Amino acid sequence: MVDGQAVLAALWSASPLWIGLALVLLPVNLLLEAWKWHTLLDRTLPETPRFRETFGSMMSGYALGLFTPARVGDYAGRAFYLRHHDRLEIAALTFADRMIALAAYLTAGWLCLLYFLLFHLRLPGAVWQMVAVLGLLGIGAALYIVVHPRMAYVVLMRIIPGERLRRRLTFLSRLRPHDTDLLLAQSAVRYIVFSAQFVCLVYAFGGDLGLVDAFAGVGLVFFAQTVLPSVTLADLGIREGAAVYFLGAFGVAHAAAFDAAFMLFTINLLLPALVGTPFLLKLRIARDQASTATQPSGLAGTERLSGGEA
């Protein structure tokens, strides 16, 4: 439970310096994500798009993903922006991009969970050992699949029906272990950056805890956000609830934890979605121009007239 008046009070007393630092890290966060996405496209597509197009597809995905549960609109935004490539393959690559990031995030979250169970929750030894072992087995399996994409490709070819869908997954056979190692490293660096943003916001709203505990609490929030199925827009509610629970266990006031989590949503999801809106408009204009070019001149002129009236 979070008191509404306390939430407002923490918001008005927030430190502009810490919030400003979190904002300064936003371009770094976005460029790291675009770099990772461009690396994946470069390693898998016969013709690599320019970085500007890669960045545009990512921002278009932000704009569409904000308004869909679990950000599934991200798939459509990226696929339709890169219109000169196979859309189903781009959607599959978006899923692969998420899975690589997921493996890195789960690993970091497991380490934070282990720290929490050992030094703060103090469960009986058998309990935390079981949790740690089960988590380690799951993460190990995820990392093995990511590091050995060709093995995953062989397995998927045997279990996925339909030649059309299997053909869209051939990019897995083009990935090398050193490619996935680089992608995992990029995901890890980006995880550190947006975790640092969250820590800055915790301090901005009056969180009084050590740096290690701050990163551990933030890592647990992301861990819960990753493993819990989401039916809300942009994980609203899950992130804030996890922040109240885990950061509260480290001594952060509930209102401060709630404000920090919601401000992170504003900075890292809402602002990029707003910035990505012009990319969606560019996508619409390009589609309209393409449809106009394929019509007879008389019909094209009629469509331009009706569009102008609308």
PDB file of C-alpha atoms in Angstrom:
ATOM      1  CA  MET A   1       0.000   0.000   0.000  1.00  0.00           C
ATOM      2  CA  VAL A   2       1.258   3.464  -0.925  1.00  0.00           C
ATOM      3  CA  ASP A   3      -0.182   6.657   0.535  1.00  0.00           C
ATOM      4  CA  GLY A   4      -1.155   9.103  -2.208  1.00  0.00           C
ATOM      5  CA  GLN A   5      -0.209  12.183  -0.221  1.00  0.00           C
ATOM      6  CA  ALA A   6       3.208  10.690   0.509  1.00  0.00           C
ATOM      7  CA  VAL A   7       3.682  10.039  -3.214  1.00  0.00           C
ATOM      8  CA  LEU A   8       2.953  13.695  -4.008  1.00  0.00           C
ATOM      9  CA  ALA A   9       5.149  14.917  -1.174  1.00  0.00           C
ATOM     10  CA  ALA A  10       8.091  12.805  -2.381  1.00  0.00           C
ATOM     11  CA  LEU A  11       7.512  14.090  -5.912  1.00  0.00           C
ATOM     12  CA  TRP A  12       7.627  17.752  -4.885  1.00  0.00           C
ATOM     13  CA  SER A  13      10.741  17.239  -2.764  1.00  0.00           C
ATOM     14  CA  ALA A  14      12.670  15.295  -5.428  1.00  0.00           C
ATOM     15  CA  SER A  15      16.233  16.291  -6.264  1.00  0.00           C
ATOM     16  CA  PRO A  16      16.443  17.875  -9.762  1.00  0.00           C
ATOM     17  CA  LEU A  17      20.131  16.957  -9.953  1.00  0.00           C
ATOM     18  CA  TRP A  18      19.537  13.203  -9.717  1.00  0.00           C
ATOM     19  CA  ILE A  19      16.574  13.373 -12.113  1.00  0.00           C
ATOM     20  CA  GLY A  20      18.709  15.368 -14.537  1.00  0.00           C
ATOM     21  CA  LEU A  21      21.424  12.733 -14.395  1.00  0.00           C
ATOM     22  CA  ALA A  22      18.869  10.020 -15.215  1.00  0.00           C
ATOM     23  CA  LEU A  23      17.743  12.115 -18.188  1.00  0.00           C
ATOM     24  CA  VAL A  24      21.329  12.584 -19.383  1.00  0.00           C
ATOM     25  CA  LEU A  25      21.732   8.796 -19.446  1.00  0.00           C
ATOM     26  CA  LEU A  26      18.656   8.344 -21.652  1.00  0.00           C
ATOM     27  CA  PRO A  27      20.464   9.046 -24.982  1.00  0.00           C
ATOM     28  CA  VAL A  28      23.204   6.636 -23.921  1.00  0.00           C
ATOM     29  CA  ASN A  29      20.562   4.004 -23.208  1.00  0.00           C
ATOM     30  CA  LEU A  30      18.865   4.493 -26.586  1.00  0.00           C
ATOM     31  CA  LEU A  31      22.112   4.510 -28.558  1.00  0.00           C
ATOM     32  CA  LEU A  32      23.240   1.291 -26.873  1.00  0.00           C
ATOM     33  CA  GLU A  33      19.951  -0.387 -27.759  1.00  0.00           C
ATOM     34  CA  ALA A  34      20.169   0.868 -31.354  1.00  0.00           C
ATOM     35  CA  TRP A  35      23.782  -0.328 -31.581  1.00  0.00           C
ATOM     36  CA  LYS A  36      22.774  -3.820 -30.415  1.00  0.00           C
ATOM     37  CA  TRP A  37      19.830  -3.935 -32.832  1.00  0.00           C
ATOM     38  CA  HIS A  38      22.053  -2.773 -35.696  1.00  0.00           C
ATOM     39  CA  THR A  39      24.660  -5.399 -34.793  1.00  0.00           C
ATOM     40  CA  LEU A  40      22.039  -8.151 -34.949  1.00  0.00           C
ATOM     41  CA  LEU A  41      20.773  -6.943 -38.335  1.00  0.00           C
ATOM     42  CA  ASP A  42      24.317  -6.623 -39.667  1.00  0.00           C
ATOM     43  CA  ARG A  43      25.146 -10.195 -38.665  1.00  0.00           C
ATOM     44  CA  THR A  44      22.000 -11.764 -40.097  1.00  0.00           C
ATOM     45  CA  LEU A  45      20.590  -9.821 -43.073  1.00  0.00           C
ATOM     46  CA  PRO A  46      22.095 -10.097 -46.566  1.00  0.00           C
ATOM     47  CA  GLU A  47      21.836  -6.306 -46.905  1.00  0.00           C
ATOM     48  CA  THR A  48      22.398  -4.298 -43.733  1.00  0.00           C
ATOM     49  CA  PRO A  49      20.240  -1.180 -43.357  1.00  0.00           C
ATOM     50  CA  ARG A  50      21.885   2.101 -42.522  1.00  0.00           C
ATOM     51  CA  PHE A  51      22.188   2.957 -38.850  1.00  0.00           C
ATOM     52  CA  ARG A  52      19.719   5.803 -39.342  1.00  0.00           C
ATOM     53  CA  GLU A  53      17.114   3.314 -40.564  1.00  0.00           C
ATOM     54  CA  THR A  54      17.937   0.952 -37.718  1.00  0.00           C
ATOM     55  CA  PHE A  55      17.473   3.727 -35.182  1.00  0.00           C
ATOM     56  CA  GLY A  56      14.213   4.783 -36.845  1.00  0.00           C
ATOM     57  CA  SER A  57      12.815   1.259 -36.678  1.00  0.00           C
ATOM     58  CA  MET A  58      13.684   1.031 -32.991  1.00  0.00           C
ATOM     59  CA  MET A  59      12.009   4.365 -32.198  1.00  0.00           C
ATOM     60  CA  SER A  60       8.977   3.386 -34.248  1.00  0.00           C
ATOM     61  CA  GLY A  61       8.797   0.249 -32.137  1.00  0.00           C
ATOM     62  CA  TYR A  62       8.875   2.347 -28.974  1.00  0.00           C
ATOM     63  CA  ALA A  63       5.914   4.407 -30.186  1.00  0.00           C
ATOM     64  CA  LEU A  64       3.772   1.389 -31.070  1.00  0.00           C
ATOM     65  CA  GLY A  65       4.944  -0.742 -28.174  1.00  0.00           C
ATOM     66  CA  LEU A  66       3.842   1.776 -25.545  1.00  0.00           C
ATOM     67  CA  PHE A  67       0.169   1.205 -26.343  1.00  0.00           C
ATOM     68  CA  THR A  68       0.211  -2.609 -26.475  1.00  0.00           C
ATOM     69  CA  PRO A  69       0.466  -5.182 -23.650  1.00  0.00           C
ATOM     70  CA  ALA A  70       3.984  -6.581 -23.196  1.00  0.00           C
ATOM     71  CA  ARG A  71       5.046  -4.067 -25.910  1.00  0.00           C
ATOM     72  CA  VAL A  72       4.081  -6.440 -28.729  1.00  0.00           C
ATOM     73  CA  GLY A  73       3.634  -3.401 -30.971  1.00  0.00           C
ATOM     74  CA  ASP A  74       7.423  -3.167 -30.990  1.00  0.00           C
ATOM     75  CA  TYR A  75       7.474  -6.072 -33.458  1.00  0.00           C
ATOM     76  CA  ALA A  76       5.169  -4.303 -35.918  1.00  0.00           C
ATOM     77  CA  GLY A  77       6.944  -0.958 -35.533  1.00  0.00           C
ATOM     78  CA  ARG A  78      10.345  -2.367 -36.401  1.00  0.00           C
ATOM     79  CA  ALA A  79       9.101  -4.680 -39.153  1.00  0.00           C
ATOM     80  CA  PHE A  80       7.049  -2.078 -41.029  1.00  0.00           C
ATOM     81  CA  TYR A  81       9.660   0.672 -40.727  1.00  0.00           C
ATOM     82  CA  LEU A  82      12.291  -1.519 -42.430  1.00  0.00           C
ATOM     83  CA  ARG A  83       9.910  -1.933 -45.370  1.00  0.00           C
ATOM     84  CA  HIS A  84      12.577  -3.086 -47.842  1.00  0.00           C
ATOM     85  CA  HIS A  85      13.148  -6.276 -45.850  1.00  0.00           C
ATOM     86  CA  ASP A  86      11.024  -9.324 -45.091  1.00  0.00           C
ATOM     87  CA  ARG A  87       8.647  -8.205 -42.331  1.00  0.00           C
ATOM     88  CA  LEU A  88       8.225 -11.641 -40.802  1.00  0.00           C
ATOM     89  CA  GLU A  89      11.989 -12.041 -40.637  1.00  0.00           C
ATOM     90  CA  ILE A  90      12.383  -8.610 -38.969  1.00  0.00           C
ATOM     91  CA  ALA A  91       9.698  -9.607 -36.435  1.00  0.00           C
ATOM     92  CA  ALA A  92      11.585 -12.851 -35.760  1.00  0.00           C
ATOM     93  CA  LEU A  93      14.805 -10.872 -35.360  1.00  0.00           C
ATOM     94  CA  THR A  94      13.043  -8.573 -32.891  1.00  0.00           C
ATOM     95  CA  PHE A  95      12.081 -11.641 -30.879  1.00  0.00           C
ATOM     96  CA  ALA A  96      15.679 -12.885 -31.012  1.00  0.00           C
ATOM     97  CA  ASP A  97      16.874  -9.461 -29.862  1.00  0.00           C
ATOM     98  CA  ARG A  98      14.549  -9.685 -26.874  1.00  0.00           C
ATOM     99  CA  MET A  99      15.673 -13.211 -26.012  1.00  0.00           C
ATOM    100  CA  ILE A 100      19.343 -12.218 -26.022  1.00  0.00           C
ATOM    101  CA  ALA A 101      18.574  -9.280 -23.751  1.00  0.00           C
ATOM    102  CA  LEU A 102      16.418 -11.558 -21.586  1.00  0.00           C
ATOM    103  CA  ALA A 103      19.322 -13.943 -21.015  1.00  0.00           C
ATOM    104  CA  ALA A 104      21.538 -11.065 -19.834  1.00  0.00           C
ATOM    105  CA  TYR A 105      18.829  -9.522 -17.653  1.00  0.00           C
ATOM    106  CA  LEU A 106      17.908 -12.841 -16.009  1.00  0.00           C
ATOM    107  CA  THR A 107      21.542 -13.487 -15.171  1.00  0.00           C
ATOM    108  CA  ALA A 108      21.897 -10.103 -13.477  1.00  0.00           C
ATOM    109  CA  GLY A 109      18.555 -10.558 -11.725  1.00  0.00           C
ATOM    110  CA  TRP A 110      19.553 -13.980 -10.415  1.00  0.00           C
ATOM    111  CA  LEU A 111      22.727 -12.527  -8.893  1.00  0.00           C
ATOM    112  CA  CYS A 112      20.674  -9.775  -7.229  1.00  0.00           C
ATOM    113  CA  LEU A 113      18.187 -12.360  -5.964  1.00  0.00           C
ATOM    114  CA  LEU A 114      20.980 -14.462  -4.518  1.00  0.00           C
ATOM    115  CA  TYR A 115      22.388 -11.404  -2.719  1.00  0.00           C
ATOM    116  CA  PHE A 116      18.930 -10.556  -1.377  1.00  0.00           C
ATOM    117  CA  LEU A 117      18.263 -14.082  -0.116  1.00  0.00           C
ATOM    118  CA  LEU A 118      21.668 -14.397   1.519  1.00  0.00           C
ATOM    119  CA  PHE A 119      22.007 -11.029   3.219  1.00  0.00           C
ATOM    120  CA  HIS A 120      18.536  -9.554   3.632  1.00  0.00           C
ATOM    121  CA  LEU A 121      15.699 -12.067   3.536  1.00  0.00           C
ATOM    122  CA  ARG A 122      17.561 -14.758   5.510  1.00  0.00           C
ATOM    123  CA  LEU A 123      15.444 -17.718   4.493  1.00  0.00           C
ATOM    124  CA  PRO A 124      16.403 -21.208   5.748  1.00  0.00           C
ATOM    125  CA  GLY A 125      19.413 -22.578   3.901  1.00  0.00           C
ATOM    126  CA  ALA A 126      17.532 -25.286   2.001  1.00  0.00           C
ATOM    127  CA  VAL A 127      14.983 -22.780   0.685  1.00  0.00           C
ATOM    128  CA  TRP A 128      17.378 -20.270  -0.849  1.00  0.00           C
ATOM    129  CA  GLN A 129      19.604 -23.069  -2.144  1.00  0.00           C
ATOM    130  CA  MET A 130      16.652 -24.577  -3.998  1.00  0.00           C
ATOM    131  CA  VAL A 131      15.683 -21.181  -5.434  1.00  0.00           C
ATOM    132  CA  ALA A 132      19.249 -20.468  -6.459  1.00  0.00           C
ATOM    133  CA  VAL A 133      19.733 -23.861  -8.120  1.00  0.00           C
ATOM    134  CA  LEU A 134      16.443 -23.721 -10.033  1.00  0.00           C
ATOM    135  CA  GLY A 135      17.172 -20.185 -11.175  1.00  0.00           C
ATOM    136  CA  LEU A 136      20.681 -21.118 -12.227  1.00  0.00           C
ATOM    137  CA  LEU A 137      19.432 -24.087 -14.259  1.00  0.00           C
ATOM    138  CA  GLY A 138      16.905 -21.930 -16.082  1.00  0.00           C
ATOM    139  CA  ILE A 139      19.415 -19.175 -16.809  1.00  0.00           C
ATOM    140  CA  GLY A 140      22.020 -21.709 -17.885  1.00  0.00           C
ATOM    141  CA  ALA A 141      19.572 -23.164 -20.401  1.00  0.00           C
ATOM    142  CA  ALA A 142      18.733 -19.702 -21.741  1.00  0.00           C
ATOM    143  CA  LEU A 143      22.387 -18.751 -22.073  1.00  0.00           C
ATOM    144  CA  TYR A 144      23.213 -22.041 -23.802  1.00  0.00           C
ATOM    145  CA  ILE A 145      20.508 -21.446 -26.415  1.00  0.00           C
ATOM    146  CA  VAL A 146      21.665 -17.874 -26.986  1.00  0.00           C
ATOM    147  CA  VAL A 147      25.347 -18.772 -27.226  1.00  0.00           C
ATOM    148  CA  HIS A 148      24.603 -21.698 -29.592  1.00  0.00           C
ATOM    149  CA  PRO A 149      22.075 -20.254 -32.064  1.00  0.00           C
ATOM    150  CA  ARG A 150      22.769 -22.919 -34.672  1.00  0.00           C
ATOM    151  CA  MET A 151      21.725 -25.589 -32.185  1.00  0.00           C
ATOM    152  CA  ALA A 152      18.513 -23.664 -31.560  1.00  0.00           C
ATOM    153  CA  TYR A 153      18.012 -23.439 -35.328  1.00  0.00           C
ATOM    154  CA  VAL A 154      18.290 -27.217 -35.757  1.00  0.00           C
ATOM    155  CA  VAL A 155      15.787 -27.830 -32.966  1.00  0.00           C
ATOM    156  CA  LEU A 156      13.321 -25.224 -34.239  1.00  0.00           C
ATOM    157  CA  MET A 157      13.447 -26.630 -37.760  1.00  0.00           C
ATOM    158  CA  ARG A 158      12.232 -29.954 -36.364  1.00  0.00           C
ATOM    159  CA  ILE A 159       9.389 -28.667 -34.204  1.00  0.00           C
ATOM    160  CA  ILE A 160       8.022 -25.624 -36.085  1.00  0.00           C
ATOM    161  CA  PRO A 161       5.423 -26.471 -38.746  1.00  0.00           C
ATOM    162  CA  GLY A 162       5.242 -24.597 -42.004  1.00  0.00           C
ATOM    163  CA  GLU A 163       8.002 -24.024 -44.507  1.00  0.00           C
ATOM    164  CA  ARG A 164       7.253 -20.299 -44.681  1.00  0.00           C
ATOM    165  CA  LEU A 165       7.899 -19.728 -40.991  1.00  0.00           C
ATOM    166  CA  ARG A 166      10.967 -21.972 -40.933  1.00  0.00           C
ATOM    167  CA  ARG A 167      12.439 -19.992 -43.824  1.00  0.00           C
ATOM    168  CA  ARG A 168      12.161 -16.795 -41.730  1.00  0.00           C
ATOM    169  CA  LEU A 169      14.331 -18.364 -39.034  1.00  0.00           C
ATOM    170  CA  THR A 170      17.322 -19.141 -41.222  1.00  0.00           C
ATOM    171  CA  PHE A 171      19.065 -16.075 -39.778  1.00  0.00           C
ATOM    172  CA  LEU A 172      19.866 -18.234 -36.742  1.00  0.00           C
ATOM    173  CA  SER A 173      22.140 -20.377 -38.891  1.00  0.00           C
ATOM    174  CA  ARG A 174      24.127 -17.253 -39.861  1.00  0.00           C
ATOM    175  CA  LEU A 175      24.863 -16.209 -36.281  1.00  0.00           C
ATOM    176  CA  ARG A 176      28.260 -17.192 -34.908  1.00  0.00           C
ATOM    177  CA  PRO A 177      29.116 -17.678 -31.211  1.00  0.00           C
ATOM    178  CA  HIS A 178      31.258 -14.534 -31.221  1.00  0.00           C
ATOM    179  CA  ASP A 179      28.260 -12.609 -32.596  1.00  0.00           C
ATOM    180  CA  THR A 180      26.026 -13.650 -29.721  1.00  0.00           C
ATOM    181  CA  ASP A 181      28.859 -12.990 -27.267  1.00  0.00           C
ATOM    182  CA  LEU A 182      28.999  -9.410 -28.536  1.00  0.00           C
ATOM    183  CA  LEU A 183      25.219  -9.055 -28.348  1.00  0.00           C
ATOM    184  CA  LEU A 184      25.198 -10.360 -24.773  1.00  0.00           C
ATOM    185  CA  ALA A 185      27.945  -7.900 -23.835  1.00  0.00           C
ATOM    186  CA  GLN A 186      25.981  -5.040 -25.400  1.00  0.00           C
ATOM    187  CA  SER A 187      22.890  -6.117 -23.453  1.00  0.00           C
ATOM    188  CA  ALA A 188      24.904  -6.204 -20.229  1.00  0.00           C
ATOM    189  CA  VAL A 189      26.285  -2.693 -20.767  1.00  0.00           C
ATOM    190  CA  ARG A 190      22.805  -1.356 -21.502  1.00  0.00           C
ATOM    191  CA  TYR A 191      21.480  -3.099 -18.371  1.00  0.00           C
ATOM    192  CA  ILE A 192      24.076  -1.266 -16.295  1.00  0.00           C
ATOM    193  CA  VAL A 193      23.063   2.061 -17.852  1.00  0.00           C
ATOM    194  CA  PHE A 194      19.324   1.819 -17.241  1.00  0.00           C
ATOM    195  CA  SER A 195      19.947   0.341 -13.785  1.00  0.00           C
ATOM    196  CA  ALA A 196      22.064   3.417 -13.048  1.00  0.00           C
ATOM    197  CA  GLN A 197      19.142   5.570 -14.216  1.00  0.00           C
ATOM    198  CA  PHE A 198      16.847   3.805 -11.751  1.00  0.00           C
ATOM    199  CA  VAL A 199      19.377   4.180  -8.927  1.00  0.00           C
ATOM    200  CA  CYS A 200      19.632   7.923  -9.664  1.00  0.00           C
ATOM    201  CA  LEU A 201      15.856   8.196  -9.391  1.00  0.00           C
ATOM    202  CA  VAL A 202      15.799   6.265  -6.114  1.00  0.00           C
ATOM    203  CA  TYR A 203      18.266   8.770  -4.707  1.00  0.00           C
ATOM    204  CA  ALA A 204      16.286  11.633  -6.269  1.00  0.00           C
ATOM    205  CA  PHE A 205      13.219  10.750  -4.238  1.00  0.00           C
ATOM    206  CA  GLY A 206      15.054  10.402  -0.968  1.00  0.00           C
ATOM    207  CA  GLY A 207      16.191   6.785  -0.957  1.00  0.00           C
ATOM    208  CA  ASP A 208      18.801   6.369   1.765  1.00  0.00           C
ATOM    209  CA  LEU A 209      20.754   3.187   1.086  1.00  0.00           C
ATOM    210  CA  GLY A 210      24.185   2.083  -0.043  1.00  0.00           C
ATOM    211  CA  LEU A 211      25.128   1.789  -3.694  1.00  0.00           C
ATOM    212  CA  VAL A 212      25.309  -2.032  -3.633  1.00  0.00           C
ATOM    213  CA  ASP A 213      21.891  -2.326  -2.009  1.00  0.00           C
ATOM    214  CA  ALA A 214      20.495   0.230  -4.456  1.00  0.00           C
ATOM    215  CA  PHE A 215      21.666  -1.729  -7.499  1.00  0.00           C
ATOM    216  CA  ALA A 216      20.520  -5.008  -5.922  1.00  0.00           C
ATOM    217  CA  GLY A 217      17.055  -3.608  -5.244  1.00  0.00           C
ATOM    218  CA  VAL A 218      16.803  -2.195  -8.743  1.00  0.00           C
ATOM    219  CA  GLY A 219      17.977  -5.509 -10.205  1.00  0.00           C
ATOM    220  CA  LEU A 220      15.231  -7.334  -8.309  1.00  0.00           C
ATOM    221  CA  VAL A 221      12.622  -4.938  -9.684  1.00  0.00           C
ATOM    222  CA  PHE A 222      13.778  -5.645 -13.235  1.00  0.00           C
ATOM    223  CA  PHE A 223      13.930  -9.364 -12.443  1.00  0.00           C
ATOM    224  CA  ALA A 224      10.293  -9.368 -11.295  1.00  0.00           C
ATOM    225  CA  GLN A 225       9.296  -7.261 -14.296  1.00  0.00           C
ATOM    226  CA  THR A 226      10.995  -9.803 -16.582  1.00  0.00           C
ATOM    227  CA  VAL A 227       9.628 -13.049 -15.152  1.00  0.00           C
ATOM    228  CA  LEU A 228       6.067 -11.939 -14.341  1.00  0.00           C
ATOM    229  CA  PRO A 229       3.665 -12.121 -17.299  1.00  0.00           C
ATOM    230  CA  SER A 230       2.335  -8.692 -18.150  1.00  0.00           C
ATOM    231  CA  VAL A 231      -1.078  -7.782 -19.543  1.00  0.00           C
ATOM    232  CA  THR A 232      -0.692  -4.078 -18.773  1.00  0.00           C
ATOM    233  CA  LEU A 233       0.589  -1.314 -21.019  1.00  0.00           C
ATOM    234  CA  ALA A 234       4.359  -0.896 -20.652  1.00  0.00           C
ATOM    235  CA  ASP A 235       4.324  -3.078 -17.488  1.00  0.00           C
ATOM    236  CA  LEU A 236       2.555  -0.332 -15.546  1.00  0.00           C
ATOM    237  CA  GLY A 237       1.790  -1.579 -12.059  1.00  0.00           C
ATOM    238  CA  ILE A 238       4.205  -4.510 -12.102  1.00  0.00           C
ATOM    239  CA  ARG A 239       7.289  -2.311 -12.076  1.00  0.00           C
ATOM    240  CA  GLU A 240       5.849   0.018  -9.414  1.00  0.00           C
ATOM    241  CA  GLY A 241       4.604  -2.827  -7.219  1.00  0.00           C
ATOM    242  CA  ALA A 242       7.936  -4.645  -7.428  1.00  0.00           C
ATOM    243  CA  ALA A 243       9.740  -1.403  -6.585  1.00  0.00           C
ATOM    244  CA  VAL A 244       7.589  -0.859  -3.484  1.00  0.00           C
ATOM    245  CA  TYR A 245       8.197  -4.431  -2.343  1.00  0.00           C
ATOM    246  CA  PHE A 246      11.894  -4.943  -3.051  1.00  0.00           C
ATOM    247  CA  LEU A 247      13.207  -1.428  -2.511  1.00  0.00           C
ATOM    248  CA  GLY A 248      11.050  -1.259   0.599  1.00  0.00           C
ATOM    249  CA  ALA A 249      12.853  -4.358   1.860  1.00  0.00           C
ATOM    250  CA  PHE A 250      16.086  -2.366   1.543  1.00  0.00           C
ATOM    251  CA  GLY A 251      14.635   0.472   3.612  1.00  0.00           C
ATOM    252  CA  VAL A 252      13.383   2.819   0.884  1.00  0.00           C
ATOM    253  CA  ALA A 253      10.089   4.553   1.680  1.00  0.00           C
ATOM    254  CA  HIS A 254       7.194   3.135  -0.323  1.00  0.00           C
ATOM    255  CA  ALA A 255       6.290   6.506  -1.808  1.00  0.00           C
ATOM    256  CA  ALA A 256       9.881   7.114  -2.915  1.00  0.00           C
ATOM    257  CA  ALA A 257      10.094   3.647  -4.509  1.00  0.00           C
ATOM    258  CA  PHE A 258       6.797   4.190  -6.337  1.00  0.00           C
ATOM    259  CA  ASP A 259       7.821   7.621  -7.619  1.00  0.00           C
ATOM    260  CA  ALA A 260      11.217   6.370  -8.772  1.00  0.00           C
ATOM    261  CA  ALA A 261       9.665   3.476 -10.728  1.00  0.00           C
ATOM    262  CA  PHE A 262       7.006   5.657 -12.333  1.00  0.00           C
ATOM    263  CA  MET A 263       9.571   8.333 -13.236  1.00  0.00           C
ATOM    264  CA  LEU A 264      11.690   5.619 -14.878  1.00  0.00           C
ATOM    265  CA  PHE A 265       8.676   4.685 -17.002  1.00  0.00           C
ATOM    266  CA  THR A 266       8.270   8.347 -17.965  1.00  0.00           C
ATOM    267  CA  ILE A 267      11.914   8.793 -18.924  1.00  0.00           C
ATOM    268  CA  ASN A 268      12.732   5.452 -20.558  1.00  0.00           C
ATOM    269  CA  LEU A 269       9.416   4.565 -22.216  1.00  0.00           C
ATOM    270  CA  LEU A 270       7.108   7.554 -22.485  1.00  0.00           C
ATOM    271  CA  LEU A 271       9.720  10.046 -23.725  1.00  0.00           C
ATOM    272  CA  PRO A 272      11.165   7.647 -26.375  1.00  0.00           C
ATOM    273  CA  ALA A 273       7.606   6.863 -27.500  1.00  0.00           C
ATOM    274  CA  LEU A 274       6.939  10.567 -27.993  1.00  0.00           C
ATOM    275  CA  VAL A 275      10.227  10.959 -29.861  1.00  0.00           C
ATOM    276  CA  GLY A 276       9.322   7.901 -31.953  1.00  0.00           C
ATOM    277  CA  THR A 277       5.958   9.315 -33.053  1.00  0.00           C
ATOM    278  CA  PRO A 278       7.473  11.289 -35.987  1.00  0.00           C
ATOM    279  CA  PHE A 279       9.043   8.042 -37.188  1.00  0.00           C
ATOM    280  CA  LEU A 280       5.543   6.516 -37.293  1.00  0.00           C
ATOM    281  CA  LEU A 281       4.331   9.515 -39.282  1.00  0.00           C
ATOM    282  CA  LYS A 282       7.232   9.036 -41.701  1.00  0.00           C
ATOM    283  CA  LEU A 283       6.234   5.379 -42.014  1.00  0.00           C
ATOM    284  CA  ARG A 284       2.648   6.394 -42.854  1.00  0.00           C
ATOM    285  CA  ILE A 285       3.783   8.966 -45.428  1.00  0.00           C
ATOM    286  CA  ALA A 286       6.103   6.434 -47.093  1.00  0.00           C
ATOM    287  CA  ARG A 287       3.257   3.905 -47.276  1.00  0.00           C
ATOM    288  CA  ASP A 288       0.867   6.450 -48.761  1.00  0.00           C
ATOM    289  CA  GLN A 289       3.446   7.472 -51.358  1.00  0.00           C
ATOM    290  CA  ALA A 290       4.044   3.844 -52.293  1.00  0.00           C
ATOM    291  CA  SER A 291       0.308   3.167 -52.709  1.00  0.00           C
ATOM    292  CA  THR A 292      -0.120   6.367 -54.747  1.00  0.00           C
ATOM    293  CA  ALA A 293       2.729   5.434 -57.058  1.00  0.00           C
ATOM    294  CA  THR A 294       1.101   2.089 -57.898  1.00  0.00           C
ATOM    295  CA  GLN A 295      -2.255   3.663 -58.928  1.00  0.00           C
ATOM    296  CA  PRO A 296      -3.239   5.203 -62.269  1.00  0.00           C
ATOM    297  CA  SER A 297      -2.686   8.937 -62.452  1.00  0.00           C
ATOM    298  CA  GLY A 298      -6.391   9.828 -62.302  1.00  0.00           C
ATOM    299  CA  LEU A 299      -7.020   7.709 -59.221  1.00  0.00           C
ATOM    300  CA  ALA A 300      -3.848   8.995 -57.583  1.00  0.00           C
ATOM    301  CA  GLY A 301      -5.008  12.567 -58.027  1.00  0.00           C
ATOM    302  CA  THR A 302      -8.407  11.699 -56.554  1.00  0.00           C
ATOM    303  CA  GLU A 303      -6.775  10.098 -53.537  1.00  0.00           C
ATOM    304  CA  ARG A 304      -4.565  13.135 -52.938  1.00  0.00           C
ATOM    305  CA  LEU A 305      -7.620  15.382 -53.101  1.00  0.00           C
ATOM    306  CA  SER A 306      -9.662  13.299 -50.672  1.00  0.00           C
ATOM    307  CA  GLY A 307      -6.678  12.981 -48.360  1.00  0.00           C
ATOM    308  CA  GLY A 308      -6.241  16.758 -48.344  1.00  0.00           C
ATOM    309  CA  GLU A 309      -9.904  17.266 -47.488  1.00  0.00           C
ATOM    310  CA  ALA A 310      -9.645  14.768 -44.627  1.00  0.00           C
TER     311      ALA A 310
END
